[in-house]
Coordinates of C-alpha atoms in Angstrom, one line a residue:
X1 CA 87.1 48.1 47.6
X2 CA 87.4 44.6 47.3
X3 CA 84.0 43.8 49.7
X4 CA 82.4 46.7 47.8
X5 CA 83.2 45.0 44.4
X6 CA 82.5 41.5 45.5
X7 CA 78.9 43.0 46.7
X8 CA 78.0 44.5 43.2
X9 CA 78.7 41.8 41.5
X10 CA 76.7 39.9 43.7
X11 CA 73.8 42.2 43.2
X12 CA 74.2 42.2 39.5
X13 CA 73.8 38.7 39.2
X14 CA 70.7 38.4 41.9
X15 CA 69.1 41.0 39.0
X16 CA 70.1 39.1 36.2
X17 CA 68.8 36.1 38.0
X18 CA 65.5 38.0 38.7
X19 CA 65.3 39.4 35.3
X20 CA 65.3 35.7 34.0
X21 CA 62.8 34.6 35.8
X22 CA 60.3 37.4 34.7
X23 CA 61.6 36.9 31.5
X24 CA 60.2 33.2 31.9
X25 CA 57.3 34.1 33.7
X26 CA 56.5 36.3 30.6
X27 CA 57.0 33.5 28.0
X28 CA 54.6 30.9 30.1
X29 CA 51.8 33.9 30.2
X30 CA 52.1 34.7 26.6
X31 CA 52.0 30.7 25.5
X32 CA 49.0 30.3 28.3
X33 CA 47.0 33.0 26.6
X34 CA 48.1 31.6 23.1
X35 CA 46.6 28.4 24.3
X36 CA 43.9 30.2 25.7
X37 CA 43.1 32.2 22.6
X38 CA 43.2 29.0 20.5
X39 CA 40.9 26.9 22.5
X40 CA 38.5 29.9 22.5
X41 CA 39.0 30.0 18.3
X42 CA 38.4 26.1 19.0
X43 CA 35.3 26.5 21.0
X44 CA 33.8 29.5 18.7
X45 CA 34.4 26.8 15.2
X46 CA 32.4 24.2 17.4
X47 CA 30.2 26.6 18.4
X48 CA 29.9 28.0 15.1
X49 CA 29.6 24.3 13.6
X50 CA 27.1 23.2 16.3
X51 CA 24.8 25.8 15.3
X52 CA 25.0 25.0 11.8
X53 CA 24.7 21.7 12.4
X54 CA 21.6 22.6 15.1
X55 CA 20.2 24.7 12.1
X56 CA 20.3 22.2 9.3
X57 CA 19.2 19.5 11.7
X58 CA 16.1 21.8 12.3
X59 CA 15.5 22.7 9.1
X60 CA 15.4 19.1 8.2
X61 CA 12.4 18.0 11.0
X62 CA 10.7 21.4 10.1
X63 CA 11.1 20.3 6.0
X64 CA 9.4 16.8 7.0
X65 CA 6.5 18.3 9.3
X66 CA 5.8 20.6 6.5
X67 CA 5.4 17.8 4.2
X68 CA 3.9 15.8 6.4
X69 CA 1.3 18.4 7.0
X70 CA 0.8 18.6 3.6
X71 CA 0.4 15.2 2.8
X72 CA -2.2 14.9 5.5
X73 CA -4.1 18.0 3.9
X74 CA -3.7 16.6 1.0
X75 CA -5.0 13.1 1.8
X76 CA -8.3 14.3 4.1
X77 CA -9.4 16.6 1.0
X78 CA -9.1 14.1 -1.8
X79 CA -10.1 11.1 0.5
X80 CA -11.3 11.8 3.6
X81 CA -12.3 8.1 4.8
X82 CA -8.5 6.8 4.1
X83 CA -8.0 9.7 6.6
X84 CA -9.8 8.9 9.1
X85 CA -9.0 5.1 9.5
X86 CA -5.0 6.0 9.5
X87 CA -6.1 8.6 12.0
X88 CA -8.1 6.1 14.4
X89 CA -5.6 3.7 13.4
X90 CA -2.6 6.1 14.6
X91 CA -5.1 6.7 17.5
X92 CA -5.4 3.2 18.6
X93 CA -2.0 2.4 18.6
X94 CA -1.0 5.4 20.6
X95 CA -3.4 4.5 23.5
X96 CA -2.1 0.8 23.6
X97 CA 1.4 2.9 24.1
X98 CA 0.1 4.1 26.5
X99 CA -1.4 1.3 29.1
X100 CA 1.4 -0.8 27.9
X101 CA 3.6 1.9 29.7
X102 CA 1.0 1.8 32.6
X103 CA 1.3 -2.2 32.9
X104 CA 5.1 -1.5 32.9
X105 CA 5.2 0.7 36.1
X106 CA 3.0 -1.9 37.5
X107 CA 5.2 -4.7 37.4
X108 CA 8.8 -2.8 37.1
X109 CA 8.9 -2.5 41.7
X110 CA 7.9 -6.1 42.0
X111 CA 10.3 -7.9 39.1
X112 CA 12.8 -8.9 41.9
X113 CA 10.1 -10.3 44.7
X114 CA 10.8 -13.8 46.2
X115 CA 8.5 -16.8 46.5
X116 CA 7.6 -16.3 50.0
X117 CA 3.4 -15.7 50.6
X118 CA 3.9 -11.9 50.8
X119 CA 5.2 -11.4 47.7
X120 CA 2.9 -14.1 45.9
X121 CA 0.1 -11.7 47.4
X122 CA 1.6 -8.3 45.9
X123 CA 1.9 -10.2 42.8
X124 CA -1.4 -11.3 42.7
X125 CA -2.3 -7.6 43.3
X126 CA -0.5 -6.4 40.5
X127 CA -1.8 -8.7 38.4
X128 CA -5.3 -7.5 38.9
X129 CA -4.8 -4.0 38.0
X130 CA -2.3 -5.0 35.0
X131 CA -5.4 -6.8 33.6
X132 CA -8.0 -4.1 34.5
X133 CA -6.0 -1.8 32.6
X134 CA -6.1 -4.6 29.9
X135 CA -9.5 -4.3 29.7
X136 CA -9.8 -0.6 29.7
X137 CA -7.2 -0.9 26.8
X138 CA -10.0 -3.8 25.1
X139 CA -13.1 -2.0 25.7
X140 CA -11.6 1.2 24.2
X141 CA -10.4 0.2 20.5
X142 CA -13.3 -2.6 20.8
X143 CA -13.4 -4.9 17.4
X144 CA -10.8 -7.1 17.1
X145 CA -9.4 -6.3 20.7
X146 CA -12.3 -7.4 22.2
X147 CA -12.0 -10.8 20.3
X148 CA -8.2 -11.0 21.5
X149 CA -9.4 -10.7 24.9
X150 CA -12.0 -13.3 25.0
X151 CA -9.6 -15.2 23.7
X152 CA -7.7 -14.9 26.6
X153 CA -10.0 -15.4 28.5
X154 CA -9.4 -19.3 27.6
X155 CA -6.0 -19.3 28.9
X156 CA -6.4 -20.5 31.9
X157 CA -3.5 -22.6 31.7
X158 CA -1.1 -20.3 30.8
X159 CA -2.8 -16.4 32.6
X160 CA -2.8 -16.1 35.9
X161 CA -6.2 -15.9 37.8
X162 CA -7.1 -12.4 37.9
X163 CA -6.4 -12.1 33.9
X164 CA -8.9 -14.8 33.4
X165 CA -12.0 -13.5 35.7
X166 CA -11.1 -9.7 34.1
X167 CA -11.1 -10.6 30.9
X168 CA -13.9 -12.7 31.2
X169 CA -16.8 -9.5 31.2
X170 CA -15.8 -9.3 28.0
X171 CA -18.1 -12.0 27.2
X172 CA -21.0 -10.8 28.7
X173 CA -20.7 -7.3 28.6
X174 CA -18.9 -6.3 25.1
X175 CA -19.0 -2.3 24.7
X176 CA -21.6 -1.0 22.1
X177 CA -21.6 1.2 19.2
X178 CA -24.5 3.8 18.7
X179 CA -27.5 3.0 16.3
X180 CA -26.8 5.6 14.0
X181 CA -23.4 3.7 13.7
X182 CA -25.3 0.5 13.3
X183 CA -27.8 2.6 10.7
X184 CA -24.9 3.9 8.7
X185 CA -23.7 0.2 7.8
X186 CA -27.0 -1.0 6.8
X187 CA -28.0 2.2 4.3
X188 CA -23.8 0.9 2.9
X189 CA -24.9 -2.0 2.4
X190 CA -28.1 -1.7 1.2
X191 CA -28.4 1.7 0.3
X192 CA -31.4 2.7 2.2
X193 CA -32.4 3.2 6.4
X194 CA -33.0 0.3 8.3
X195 CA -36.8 1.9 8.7
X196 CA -37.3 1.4 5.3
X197 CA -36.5 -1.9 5.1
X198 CA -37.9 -3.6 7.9
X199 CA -41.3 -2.8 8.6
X200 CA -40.0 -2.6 12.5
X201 CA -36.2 -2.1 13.9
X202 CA -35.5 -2.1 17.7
X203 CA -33.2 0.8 18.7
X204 CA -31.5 -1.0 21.1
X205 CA -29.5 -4.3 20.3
X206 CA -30.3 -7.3 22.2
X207 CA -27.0 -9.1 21.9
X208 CA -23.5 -7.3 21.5
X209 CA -20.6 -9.6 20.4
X210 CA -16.7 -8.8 19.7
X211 CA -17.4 -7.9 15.9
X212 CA -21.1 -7.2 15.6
X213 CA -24.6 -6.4 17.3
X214 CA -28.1 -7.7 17.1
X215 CA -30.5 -6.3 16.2
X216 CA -35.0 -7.7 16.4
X217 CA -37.1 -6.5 13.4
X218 CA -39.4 -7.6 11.4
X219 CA -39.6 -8.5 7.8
X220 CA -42.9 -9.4 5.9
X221 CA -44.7 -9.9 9.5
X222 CA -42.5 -12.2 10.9
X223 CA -39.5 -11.7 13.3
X224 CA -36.1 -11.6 12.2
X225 CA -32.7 -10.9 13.9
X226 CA -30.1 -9.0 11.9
X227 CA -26.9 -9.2 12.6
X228 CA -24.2 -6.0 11.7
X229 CA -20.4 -5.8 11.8
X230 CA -19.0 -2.8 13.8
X231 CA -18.0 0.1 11.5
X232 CA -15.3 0.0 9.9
X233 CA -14.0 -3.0 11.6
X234 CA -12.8 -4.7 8.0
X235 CA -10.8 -2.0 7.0
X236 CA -9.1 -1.7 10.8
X237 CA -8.4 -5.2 10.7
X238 CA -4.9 -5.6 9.1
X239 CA -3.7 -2.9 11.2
X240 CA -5.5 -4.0 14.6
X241 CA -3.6 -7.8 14.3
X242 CA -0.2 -6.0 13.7
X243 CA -0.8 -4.1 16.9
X244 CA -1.6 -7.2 18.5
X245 CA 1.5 -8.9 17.3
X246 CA 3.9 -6.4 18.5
X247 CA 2.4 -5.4 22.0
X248 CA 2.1 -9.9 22.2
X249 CA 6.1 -10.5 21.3
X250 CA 6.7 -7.5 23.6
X251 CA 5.5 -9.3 26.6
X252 CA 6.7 -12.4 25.5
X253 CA 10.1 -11.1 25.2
X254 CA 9.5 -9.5 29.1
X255 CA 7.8 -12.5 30.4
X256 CA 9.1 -15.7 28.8
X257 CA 6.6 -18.2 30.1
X258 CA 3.7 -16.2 28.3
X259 CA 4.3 -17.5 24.7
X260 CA 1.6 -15.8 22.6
X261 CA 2.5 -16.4 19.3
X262 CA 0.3 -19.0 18.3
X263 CA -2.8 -17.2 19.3
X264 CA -1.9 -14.5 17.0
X265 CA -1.9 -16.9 13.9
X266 CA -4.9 -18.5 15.3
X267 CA -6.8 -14.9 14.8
X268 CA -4.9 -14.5 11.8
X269 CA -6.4 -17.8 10.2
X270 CA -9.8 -17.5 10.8
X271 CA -10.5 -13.7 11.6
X272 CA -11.2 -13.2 7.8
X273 CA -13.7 -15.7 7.8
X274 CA -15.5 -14.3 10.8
X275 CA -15.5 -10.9 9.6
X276 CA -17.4 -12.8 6.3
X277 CA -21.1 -12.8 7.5
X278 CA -22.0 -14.5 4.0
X279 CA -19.7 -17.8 5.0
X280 CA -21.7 -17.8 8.4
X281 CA -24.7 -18.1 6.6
X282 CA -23.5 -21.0 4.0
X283 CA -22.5 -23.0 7.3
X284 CA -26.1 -22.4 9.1
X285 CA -27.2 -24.0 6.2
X286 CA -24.7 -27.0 6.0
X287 CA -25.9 -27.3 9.2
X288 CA -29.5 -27.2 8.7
X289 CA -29.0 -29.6 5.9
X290 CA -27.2 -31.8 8.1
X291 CA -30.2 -32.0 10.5
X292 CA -32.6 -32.2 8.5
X293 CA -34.4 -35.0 9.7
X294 CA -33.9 -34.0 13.2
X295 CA -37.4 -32.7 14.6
X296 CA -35.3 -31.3 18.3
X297 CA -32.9 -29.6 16.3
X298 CA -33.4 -26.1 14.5
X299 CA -31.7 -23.7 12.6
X300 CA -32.7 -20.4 11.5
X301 CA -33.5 -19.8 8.0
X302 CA -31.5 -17.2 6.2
X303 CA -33.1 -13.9 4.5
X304 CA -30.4 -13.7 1.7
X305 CA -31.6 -10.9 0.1
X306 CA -30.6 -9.2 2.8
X307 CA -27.6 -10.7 3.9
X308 CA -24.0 -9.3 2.6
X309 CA -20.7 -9.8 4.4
X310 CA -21.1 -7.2 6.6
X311 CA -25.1 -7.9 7.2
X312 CA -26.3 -10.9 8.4
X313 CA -30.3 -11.5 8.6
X314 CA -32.1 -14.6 9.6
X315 CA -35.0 -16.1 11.3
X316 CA -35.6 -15.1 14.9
X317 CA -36.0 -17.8 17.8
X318 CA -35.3 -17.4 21.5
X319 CA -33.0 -19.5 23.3
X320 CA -30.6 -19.7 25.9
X321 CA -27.1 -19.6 26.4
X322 CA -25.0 -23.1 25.8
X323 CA -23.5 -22.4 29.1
X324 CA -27.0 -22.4 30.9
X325 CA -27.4 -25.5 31.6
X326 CA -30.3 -25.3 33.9

């Protein structure tokens, strides 16, 4: 009796024992799918606030785009030219984006090279297509950018070789606008065709510069050359130099030794006088008055009545370049 006793209480407490433990095994599964249920409730709120946030986020960029639309509607109906120059400028500045991207993934692989010979020539290699996209970059908004580029052309002492020889086509061989372009400034000017002023206008120009091309006609039987300014090349002017100045301290801030500030307040000086054919014409005369006496040395005379600041006409006479020394 006594073994038989000792054994069921033995066995009792072995089920109480086992009873306890499912009895904590129960309480840890109920708090685990508490927990569980509450991070889910969590999850669902930041879900739910996400979304919310997602939708009022999206109704906000879809509420500006609408405006903007609308303003842009709004601007190309009631003035379509103030259109189009924020458009060409938005345009211009986008394209710059992008070669200034290209010129990036030039240089990025070769930013750690040493000074041995090798690396000097995969420099040198990068340099030349940095500077050919340059050019591409020039030729392509033309104006002003053209003008920038001869000017650094110049800098010799500061540009390596190949941004010199690149940049220097842009001398020789500045991109051209159309004649109808050309036509279009003069009949602004003036109010009527170039055929109807001159008894004879060449179609093709026989110099092209950074802000203007040259044109041969005739005027009361004798030859003139009239000079006009790129289209719209005023009114882009403001917003070509600020392009300028930030794409300049951008690669002045990546490449220390290049500082181009100055240049940009040299264009900024005197780029408002160039783009004023009228003050080009007082100085030819300061100068013809100056020489006066001078049988070698001659200056065109100026045809005022057609001359504005956009227009400049004068007296042909060939010549050569200054650089032609032969």
């Amino acid at each position: 009796l006594y073994d038989n006793k000792y054994k069921y209480n033995k066995n009792s407490r072995i089920n109480e024992v086992r009873k306890e433990e499912n009895d904590m095994n129960d309480q840890k599964i109920n708090k685990q799918s508490i927990n569980i249920s509450n991070i889910s409730n969590e999850l669902k709120n930041d879900m739910n606030n996400n979304n919310s946030g997602n939708r009022n986020r999206m109704k906000w960029i879809l509420g500006t785009l609408t405006a903007l639309s609308g303003l842009m509607l709004f601007t190309y109906f009631t003035n379509k030219k103030f259109f189009d120059l924020y458009y060409l400028e938005a345009k211009r500045f986008s394209y710059c984006c992008i070669i200034a991207y290209q010129i990036k993934n030039v240089y990025q692989p070769h930013m750690k090279l040493d000074d041995s010979d090798e690396s000097r020539k995969i420099m040198k290699k990068a340099h030349k297509e940095a500077a050919e996209l340059l050019l591409k970059l020039f030729e392509y908004n033309k104006g002003i950018f053209i003008k920038f580029g001869q000017h650094l052309a110049a800098l010799d002492y500061i540009l390596p070789d190949e941004y010199i020889s690149t940049m220097s086509k842009l001398h020789s061989n500045a991109p051209e606008v159309t004649f109808e372009e050309i036509a279009d400034v003069i009949k602004e000017e003036f109010g009527k065709h170039p055929d109807e002023i001159f008894e004879e206008f060449s179609r093709t120009p026989v110099g092209t510069a950074s802000l203007a091309q040259v044109y041969i006609a005739k005027y009361k039987g004798k030859r003139v050359a009239v000079k006009v300014q790129f289209p719209g090349l005023r009114e882009m002017c403001r917003g070509d130099t600020k392009v300028i100045s930030f794409f300049c301290n951008l690669a002045t801030k990546t490449f220390p030794d290049f500082q181009l500030g100055w240049l940009i307040r040299e264009i900024n000086q005197h780029l408002p006088l160039e783009l004023d054919f009228e003050n080009e014409a007082k100085n030819n005369e300061k100068v013809a008055q100056n020489f006066e006496n001078d049988d070698v040395f001659k200056v065109p005379d100026i045809i005022w009545k057609y001359t504005t600041p956009k227009v400049l006409t004068m007296e042909f006479m060939d010549g050569s370049f200054i650089s032609e020394l032969s």
